[in-house]
mmCIF file of C-alpha atoms in Angstrom:
data_model
loop_
_atom_site.group_PDB
_atom_site.id
_atom_site.type_symbol
_atom_site.label_atom_id
_atom_site.label_comp_id
_atom_site.label_asym_id
_atom_site.label_seq_id
_atom_site.Cartn_x
_atom_site.Cartn_y
_atom_site.Cartn_z
ATOM 1 C CA MET A 1 123.677 100.463 72.867
ATOM 2 C CA GLU A 2 122.713 103.957 71.742
ATOM 3 C CA LEU A 3 120.473 106.520 73.397
ATOM 4 C CA ARG A 4 118.225 106.614 70.334
ATOM 5 C CA HIS A 5 117.494 102.910 70.828
ATOM 6 C CA MET A 6 116.527 103.576 74.448
ATOM 7 C CA ARG A 7 114.319 106.533 73.480
ATOM 8 C CA CYS A 8 112.545 104.424 70.890
ATOM 9 C CA PHE A 9 111.967 101.601 73.341
ATOM 10 C CA ALA A 10 110.796 103.926 76.146
ATOM 11 C CA THR A 11 108.247 105.566 73.842
ATOM 12 C CA LEU A 12 106.986 102.212 72.600
ATOM 13 C CA ALA A 13 106.760 100.911 76.171
ATOM 14 C CA GLU A 14 104.534 103.849 77.049
ATOM 15 C CA GLU A 15 102.333 103.698 73.951
ATOM 16 C CA LEU A 16 102.288 99.886 73.547
ATOM 17 C CA HIS A 17 101.451 100.540 69.914
ATOM 18 C CA PHE A 18 103.984 100.738 67.083
ATOM 19 C CA GLY A 19 101.949 103.216 65.050
ATOM 20 C CA ARG A 20 101.410 105.697 67.896
ATOM 21 C CA ALA A 21 104.998 105.342 69.104
ATOM 22 C CA ALA A 22 106.377 105.940 65.611
ATOM 23 C CA ALA A 23 104.199 109.053 65.261
ATOM 24 C CA ALA A 24 105.389 110.348 68.638
ATOM 25 C CA LEU A 25 108.997 109.812 67.539
ATOM 26 C CA SER A 26 108.367 111.347 64.083
ATOM 27 C CA MET A 27 109.664 108.262 62.322
ATOM 28 C CA ALA A 28 108.294 105.536 60.075
ATOM 29 C CA GLN A 29 106.859 102.439 61.760
ATOM 30 C CA PRO A 30 109.221 99.997 59.938
ATOM 31 C CA ALA A 31 112.194 102.066 61.106
ATOM 32 C CA LEU A 32 110.960 101.834 64.699
ATOM 33 C CA SER A 33 110.636 98.064 64.381
ATOM 34 C CA VAL A 34 114.243 97.864 63.193
ATOM 35 C CA GLN A 35 115.425 99.954 66.167
ATOM 36 C CA ILE A 36 113.630 97.657 68.633
ATOM 37 C CA GLN A 37 114.898 94.501 66.956
ATOM 38 C CA THR A 38 118.454 95.858 67.016
ATOM 39 C CA LEU A 39 118.117 96.636 70.731
ATOM 40 C CA GLU A 40 116.735 93.183 71.568
ATOM 41 C CA LYS A 41 119.494 91.514 69.540
ATOM 42 C CA GLU A 42 122.173 93.506 71.345
ATOM 43 C CA LEU A 43 120.697 92.714 74.774
ATOM 44 C CA GLY A 44 120.053 89.095 73.884
ATOM 45 C CA VAL A 45 116.575 89.162 75.455
ATOM 46 C CA GLN A 46 113.015 89.699 74.281
ATOM 47 C CA LEU A 47 111.644 93.012 75.566
ATOM 48 C CA LEU A 48 108.213 92.851 73.942
ATOM 49 C CA THR A 49 105.622 90.321 72.896
ATOM 50 C CA ARG A 50 103.867 91.275 69.685
ATOM 51 C CA SER A 51 100.580 90.115 68.224
ATOM 52 C CA THR A 52 98.206 91.471 65.592
ATOM 53 C CA ARG A 53 96.114 93.048 68.338
ATOM 54 C CA ARG A 54 98.523 94.367 70.934
ATOM 55 C CA VAL A 55 102.046 94.880 72.203
ATOM 56 C CA GLN A 56 103.060 93.902 75.736
ATOM 57 C CA LEU A 57 106.214 94.254 77.781
ATOM 58 C CA THR A 58 107.952 91.120 78.987
ATOM 59 C CA LYS A 59 109.262 91.029 82.553
ATOM 60 C CA ALA A 60 112.688 91.950 81.208
ATOM 61 C CA GLY A 61 111.074 94.739 79.208
ATOM 62 C CA GLU A 62 109.418 96.206 82.299
ATOM 63 C CA ILE A 63 112.726 96.305 84.182
ATOM 64 C CA PHE A 64 114.587 97.719 81.192
ATOM 65 C CA TYR A 65 111.927 100.413 80.711
ATOM 66 C CA GLU A 66 112.363 101.692 84.269
ATOM 67 C CA ARG A 67 116.137 101.827 83.780
ATOM 68 C CA CYS A 68 115.747 103.576 80.423
ATOM 69 C CA ILE A 69 113.617 106.276 82.019
ATOM 70 C CA ARG A 70 116.210 106.906 84.730
ATOM 71 C CA ILE A 71 119.094 106.998 82.258
ATOM 72 C CA LEU A 72 117.316 109.279 79.766
ATOM 73 C CA ARG A 73 116.231 111.587 82.554
ATOM 74 C CA GLU A 74 119.793 111.793 83.869
ATOM 75 C CA VAL A 75 121.095 112.599 80.392
ATOM 76 C CA GLU A 76 118.505 115.380 79.989
ATOM 77 C CA ASN A 77 119.244 116.724 83.468
ATOM 78 C CA SER A 78 122.979 116.698 82.790
ATOM 79 C CA SER A 79 122.398 118.737 79.657
ATOM 80 C CA ALA A 80 120.255 121.219 81.567
ATOM 81 C CA VAL A 81 122.848 121.521 84.349
ATOM 82 C CA VAL A 82 125.619 122.234 81.859
ATOM 83 C CA ARG A 83 123.484 124.866 80.148
ATOM 84 C CA ALA A 84 122.632 126.454 83.506
ATOM 85 C CA VAL A 85 126.310 126.586 84.527
ATOM 86 C CA ALA A 86 127.139 128.171 81.181
ATOM 87 C CA GLY A 87 124.490 130.817 81.792
ATOM 88 C CA LYS A 88 122.162 129.497 79.099
ATOM 89 C CA ASN A 89 118.452 130.111 79.406
ATOM 90 C CA VAL A 90 115.831 127.404 79.649
ATOM 91 C CA ASP A 91 114.861 126.424 76.094
ATOM 92 C CA ARG A 92 111.915 124.088 76.786
ATOM 93 C CA ILE A 93 109.438 123.525 79.604
ATOM 94 C CA THR A 94 106.776 120.833 79.714
ATOM 95 C CA ILE A 95 103.821 121.640 81.963
ATOM 96 C CA GLY A 96 101.132 119.309 83.225
ATOM 97 C CA THR A 97 97.893 120.901 84.368
ATOM 98 C CA ILE A 98 94.582 119.892 85.834
ATOM 99 C CA TYR A 99 91.600 121.357 84.020
ATOM 100 C CA PRO A 100 90.655 124.221 86.404
ATOM 101 C CA ALA A 101 94.125 125.778 86.203
ATOM 102 C CA THR A 102 93.680 126.517 82.501
ATOM 103 C CA PHE A 103 91.163 129.228 83.350
ATOM 104 C CA GLY A 104 93.059 130.911 86.159
ATOM 105 C CA VAL A 105 96.694 130.625 87.169
ATOM 106 C CA LEU A 106 98.077 128.977 84.017
ATOM 107 C CA PRO A 107 97.627 132.009 81.700
ATOM 108 C CA LEU A 108 99.279 134.254 84.303
ATOM 109 C CA PHE A 109 102.187 131.839 84.676
ATOM 110 C CA LEU A 110 102.664 131.558 80.907
ATOM 111 C CA SER A 111 102.700 135.334 80.635
ATOM 112 C CA LYS A 112 105.443 135.644 83.242
ATOM 113 C CA ILE A 113 107.468 132.752 81.785
ATOM 114 C CA GLY A 114 107.174 134.252 78.303
ATOM 115 C CA LYS A 115 108.543 137.587 79.483
ATOM 116 C CA ARG A 116 111.433 136.011 81.403
ATOM 117 C CA PHE A 117 112.305 133.467 78.696
ATOM 118 C CA PRO A 118 111.083 134.928 75.374
ATOM 119 C CA ASP A 119 112.625 132.151 73.254
ATOM 120 C CA ILE A 120 111.324 129.272 75.348
ATOM 121 C CA GLU A 121 109.393 126.364 73.836
ATOM 122 C CA ILE A 122 106.425 125.403 76.023
ATOM 123 C CA HIS A 123 104.396 122.197 75.853
ATOM 124 C CA ILE A 124 101.222 121.788 77.934
ATOM 125 C CA SER A 125 99.385 118.563 78.681
ATOM 126 C CA SER A 126 96.305 118.004 80.827
ATOM 127 C CA GLY A 127 95.636 115.260 83.352
ATOM 128 C CA SER A 128 94.681 114.437 86.911
ATOM 129 C CA THR A 129 96.767 115.360 89.954
ATOM 130 C CA ASP A 130 97.904 111.739 90.403
ATOM 131 C CA ALA A 131 98.924 111.389 86.758
ATOM 132 C CA ILE A 132 100.834 114.675 86.808
ATOM 133 C CA VAL A 133 102.706 113.661 89.981
ATOM 134 C CA ARG A 134 103.750 110.395 88.308
ATOM 135 C CA ASP A 135 104.978 112.327 85.268
ATOM 136 C CA LEU A 136 106.979 114.672 87.523
ATOM 137 C CA GLU A 137 108.604 111.712 89.256
ATOM 138 C CA LYS A 138 109.531 110.110 85.925
ATOM 139 C CA GLY A 139 110.850 113.375 84.494
ATOM 140 C CA ARG A 140 108.287 113.533 81.688
ATOM 141 C CA ILE A 141 107.208 117.030 82.711
ATOM 142 C CA ASN A 142 108.969 119.879 84.521
ATOM 143 C CA LEU A 143 106.079 121.598 86.296
ATOM 144 C CA GLY A 144 102.558 120.652 87.294
ATOM 145 C CA PHE A 145 99.504 122.658 88.311
ATOM 146 C CA ILE A 146 97.808 120.325 90.764
ATOM 147 C CA ARG A 147 95.715 120.056 93.926
ATOM 148 C CA PRO A 148 97.437 120.104 97.375
ATOM 149 C CA PHE A 149 100.307 117.648 97.613
ATOM 150 C CA GLU A 150 102.813 116.910 100.352
ATOM 151 C CA ASN A 151 106.514 117.605 99.823
ATOM 152 C CA ILE A 152 107.701 114.009 99.576
ATOM 153 C CA GLY A 153 111.185 113.069 98.384
ATOM 154 C CA SER A 154 112.275 115.437 95.658
ATOM 155 C CA LEU A 155 108.781 116.800 94.943
ATOM 156 C CA ARG A 156 107.933 120.337 96.004
ATOM 157 C CA TRP A 157 104.534 122.073 95.965
ATOM 158 C CA GLN A 158 103.799 125.808 96.245
ATOM 159 C CA LYS A 159 100.257 126.918 96.989
ATOM 160 C CA ILE A 160 99.002 129.615 94.627
ATOM 161 C CA ALA A 161 95.287 130.095 95.275
ATOM 162 C CA ASN A 162 92.120 128.629 96.732
ATOM 163 C CA GLU A 163 89.042 127.625 94.780
ATOM 164 C CA ARG A 164 85.697 128.006 96.469
ATOM 165 C CA TYR A 165 82.720 125.966 95.251
ATOM 166 C CA LEU A 166 79.253 127.503 95.007
ATOM 167 C CA LEU A 167 75.879 126.365 93.663
ATOM 168 C CA ALA A 168 75.243 127.256 90.023
ATOM 169 C CA VAL A 169 71.545 127.924 89.336
ATOM 170 C CA PRO A 170 69.752 129.141 86.181
ATOM 171 C CA THR A 171 69.130 132.899 86.232
ATOM 172 C CA GLU A 172 65.360 132.330 85.990
ATOM 173 C CA SER A 173 65.268 129.849 88.874
ATOM 174 C CA PRO A 174 63.589 130.929 92.143
ATOM 175 C CA LEU A 175 66.858 129.983 93.866
ATOM 176 C CA ALA A 176 68.582 132.837 92.024
ATOM 177 C CA THR A 177 66.739 135.378 94.183
ATOM 178 C CA ALA A 178 66.097 133.314 97.326
ATOM 179 C CA GLN A 179 67.268 134.964 100.550
ATOM 180 C CA THR A 180 68.984 131.817 101.750
ATOM 181 C CA ILE A 181 69.476 128.340 100.287
ATOM 182 C CA THR A 182 69.849 125.127 102.277
ATOM 183 C CA MET A 183 70.630 121.613 101.150
ATOM 184 C CA SER A 184 66.980 120.723 101.869
ATOM 185 C CA ASP A 185 65.937 123.215 99.203
ATOM 186 C CA LEU A 186 67.720 121.071 96.636
ATOM 187 C CA LYS A 187 65.147 118.308 97.126
ATOM 188 C CA ARG A 188 62.882 120.373 94.868
ATOM 189 C CA GLU A 189 65.573 120.598 92.197
ATOM 190 C CA ARG A 190 67.191 118.373 89.603
ATOM 191 C CA ILE A 191 70.839 118.011 90.625
ATOM 192 C CA ILE A 192 73.733 117.748 88.206
ATOM 193 C CA SER A 193 76.811 115.924 89.497
ATOM 194 C CA PHE A 194 80.152 114.714 88.218
ATOM 195 C CA SER A 195 80.428 111.110 87.122
ATOM 196 C CA ARG A 196 83.947 109.705 86.824
ATOM 197 C CA SER A 197 85.521 106.326 87.408
ATOM 198 C CA ASN A 198 88.086 107.751 89.839
ATOM 199 C CA LEU A 199 86.491 110.477 91.921
ATOM 200 C CA SER A 200 88.694 113.357 92.976
ATOM 201 C CA TYR A 201 88.664 114.823 96.479
ATOM 202 C CA THR A 202 86.215 117.499 95.309
ATOM 203 C CA GLU A 203 83.768 115.058 93.788
ATOM 204 C CA LYS A 204 83.951 112.711 96.765
ATOM 205 C CA TYR A 205 83.048 115.612 99.049
ATOM 206 C CA PHE A 206 79.872 116.465 97.164
ATOM 207 C CA SER A 207 78.914 112.812 96.718
ATOM 208 C CA GLU A 208 79.076 112.472 100.504
ATOM 209 C CA GLN A 209 77.004 115.645 100.923
ATOM 210 C CA PHE A 210 74.316 114.290 98.603
ATOM 211 C CA ARG A 211 74.168 111.046 100.582
ATOM 212 C CA LYS A 212 74.168 112.872 103.911
ATOM 213 C CA HIS A 213 71.199 115.058 102.926
ATOM 214 C CA ASP A 214 69.285 112.284 101.141
ATOM 215 C CA LEU A 215 69.740 113.893 97.726
ATOM 216 C CA VAL A 216 71.147 110.970 95.752
ATOM 217 C CA ASP A 217 67.765 110.223 94.144
ATOM 218 C CA HIS A 218 67.539 113.854 93.016
ATOM 219 C CA VAL A 219 70.636 113.574 90.803
ATOM 220 C CA ALA A 220 69.126 113.788 87.317
ATOM 221 C CA TYR A 221 72.214 114.408 85.185
ATOM 222 C CA SER A 222 75.893 113.646 85.359
ATOM 223 C CA CYS A 223 78.830 115.000 83.389
ATOM 224 C CA GLY A 224 82.611 114.751 83.238
ATOM 225 C CA ASP A 225 83.794 118.345 83.503
ATOM 226 C CA THR A 226 82.900 121.791 84.850
ATOM 227 C CA LEU A 227 82.081 123.422 81.510
ATOM 228 C CA SER A 228 79.597 120.667 80.698
ATOM 229 C CA MET A 229 77.959 121.210 84.071
ATOM 230 C CA VAL A 230 77.541 124.974 83.677
ATOM 231 C CA SER A 231 76.163 124.390 80.168
ATOM 232 C CA LEU A 232 73.499 122.076 81.592
ATOM 233 C CA VAL A 233 72.698 124.602 84.328
ATOM 234 C CA ALA A 234 72.498 127.470 81.825
ATOM 235 C CA ALA A 235 70.083 125.387 79.748
ATOM 236 C CA GLY A 236 67.780 125.202 82.772
ATOM 237 C CA LEU A 237 68.192 121.471 83.266
ATOM 238 C CA GLY A 238 69.239 121.604 86.916
ATOM 239 C CA VAL A 239 71.666 122.933 89.521
ATOM 240 C CA GLY A 240 75.197 121.879 90.457
ATOM 241 C CA PHE A 241 78.237 122.837 92.514
ATOM 242 C CA VAL A 242 81.011 124.485 90.502
ATOM 243 C CA PRO A 243 84.236 126.404 91.268
ATOM 244 C CA GLU A 244 83.946 130.162 91.695
ATOM 245 C CA TRP A 245 86.079 130.919 88.628
ATOM 246 C CA THR A 246 83.046 130.080 86.478
ATOM 247 C CA GLN A 247 81.618 133.502 87.364
ATOM 248 C CA ASP A 248 84.131 134.961 84.895
ATOM 249 C CA LEU A 249 82.847 132.926 81.946
ATOM 250 C CA PRO A 250 81.489 135.186 79.180
ATOM 251 C CA HIS A 251 77.791 135.286 78.280
ATOM 252 C CA ARG A 252 76.811 133.117 81.210
ATOM 253 C CA SER A 253 73.121 132.615 81.949
ATOM 254 C CA PHE A 254 73.476 131.217 85.441
ATOM 255 C CA CYS A 255 74.383 132.674 88.805
ATOM 256 C CA LEU A 256 76.353 131.383 91.771
ATOM 257 C CA ARG A 257 74.775 131.136 95.210
ATOM 258 C CA GLU A 258 76.001 130.115 98.643
ATOM 259 C CA VAL A 259 74.350 127.119 100.270
ATOM 260 C CA LYS A 260 74.015 127.149 104.041
ATOM 261 C CA GLY A 261 76.133 124.456 105.653
ATOM 262 C CA VAL A 262 78.310 123.907 102.584
ATOM 263 C CA ASP A 263 81.675 125.657 102.636
ATOM 264 C CA PHE A 264 84.023 123.801 100.345
ATOM 265 C CA THR A 265 87.365 125.333 99.385
ATOM 266 C CA ILE A 266 90.298 123.503 97.836
ATOM 267 C CA GLY A 267 93.799 124.694 97.047
ATOM 268 C CA MET A 268 95.590 124.998 93.744
ATOM 269 C CA GLY A 269 99.363 125.081 93.378
ATOM 270 C CA LEU A 270 102.423 124.320 91.285
ATOM 271 C CA ALA A 271 104.623 121.262 91.816
ATOM 272 C CA TRP A 272 108.120 120.479 90.595
ATOM 273 C CA SER A 273 111.070 118.230 91.383
ATOM 274 C CA LYS A 274 114.065 119.781 93.112
ATOM 275 C CA GLU A 275 116.216 117.367 91.107
ATOM 276 C CA ASP A 276 115.022 118.884 87.843
ATOM 277 C CA PRO A 277 117.517 121.657 86.952
ATOM 278 C CA THR A 278 115.020 123.208 84.533
ATOM 279 C CA ALA A 279 112.194 123.590 87.059
ATOM 280 C CA ASN A 280 114.379 124.164 90.112
ATOM 281 C CA ARG A 281 116.087 127.307 88.796
ATOM 282 C CA ASP A 282 115.797 130.399 90.963
ATOM 283 C CA GLU A 283 113.981 132.296 88.205
ATOM 284 C CA ILE A 284 111.293 129.619 87.828
ATOM 285 C CA VAL A 285 110.771 129.196 91.565
ATOM 286 C CA GLU A 286 110.506 132.960 92.001
ATOM 287 C CA ILE A 287 107.827 133.165 89.309
ATOM 288 C CA VAL A 288 105.912 130.395 91.079
ATOM 289 C CA ARG A 289 106.045 132.274 94.370
ATOM 290 C CA SER A 290 104.959 135.522 92.733
ATOM 291 C CA LEU A 291 101.812 133.814 91.452
ATOM 292 C CA ALA A 292 100.629 133.297 95.019
ATOM 293 C CA THR A 293 100.647 137.078 95.445
ATOM 294 C CA ALA A 294 99.463 138.036 91.976
ATOM 295 C CA SER A 295 96.581 135.561 91.644
ATOM 296 C CA ARG A 296 93.100 136.952 92.132
ATOM 297 C CA PRO A 297 91.964 135.902 95.615
ATOM 298 C CA LEU A 298 88.687 134.041 95.712
ATOM 299 C CA ARG A 299 86.025 135.394 97.987
ATOM 300 C CA SER A 300 85.458 133.537 101.217
#
């Protein structure tokens, strides 16, 4: 059994599609099929069930996939350890990030990483906190910008900054110049909220606030991300709660206002596995810690 067979199978097990897996591996689809058939023949078991519509893992395939991930991760870690012992620099870092980090701490981190490791290859992927944590555990990524997370097992999390949420209102709205704003004032407004299948901690908080203050029926629009929300607000279609970093968006035609009784702040930080020799290097950890000092503090 060769490592290339295991890499091919692991990629296919994740994509469950020969075309996408072949593209991810930069190989032809027929060649991938041959690799999988060779692996199944050598093992003497069927790892996949194939049909014209889909590919599925057998029970044996599921178990083998988990073992493949552990073996491939150990091989990659061993390579990184040897390079570290030999004094070699990091040559590649894969970073997972939740959407808000792309406007704040991520650019600062990339700047510092680029100066420390000028020849490094960096790959960035976006996702939710839960998805990024799973990728860290499986060794698919080295670092993750995520919401607060407990140090469990090998995972470590360093707080970098806090995000405060304020009410975005159109610049021509009476609320833009009101002395104070309460949740009751929002009963005269069209509210824009997030609508997602799996609500995050932030979205759950505001959903509960809307229910608590009898504002559910005043939700006129929903959207899936912060930029869509501020676009709707800027167009004069309603008001919505957004993170304070949106005040730095160029050419904005909305303003941010405090709402009496609503004081929502949530942390942002960087997570890594202490078993990952790439992410757990002193230089990387030190850069992470410096971000907590260098990041622009949000007003409270």
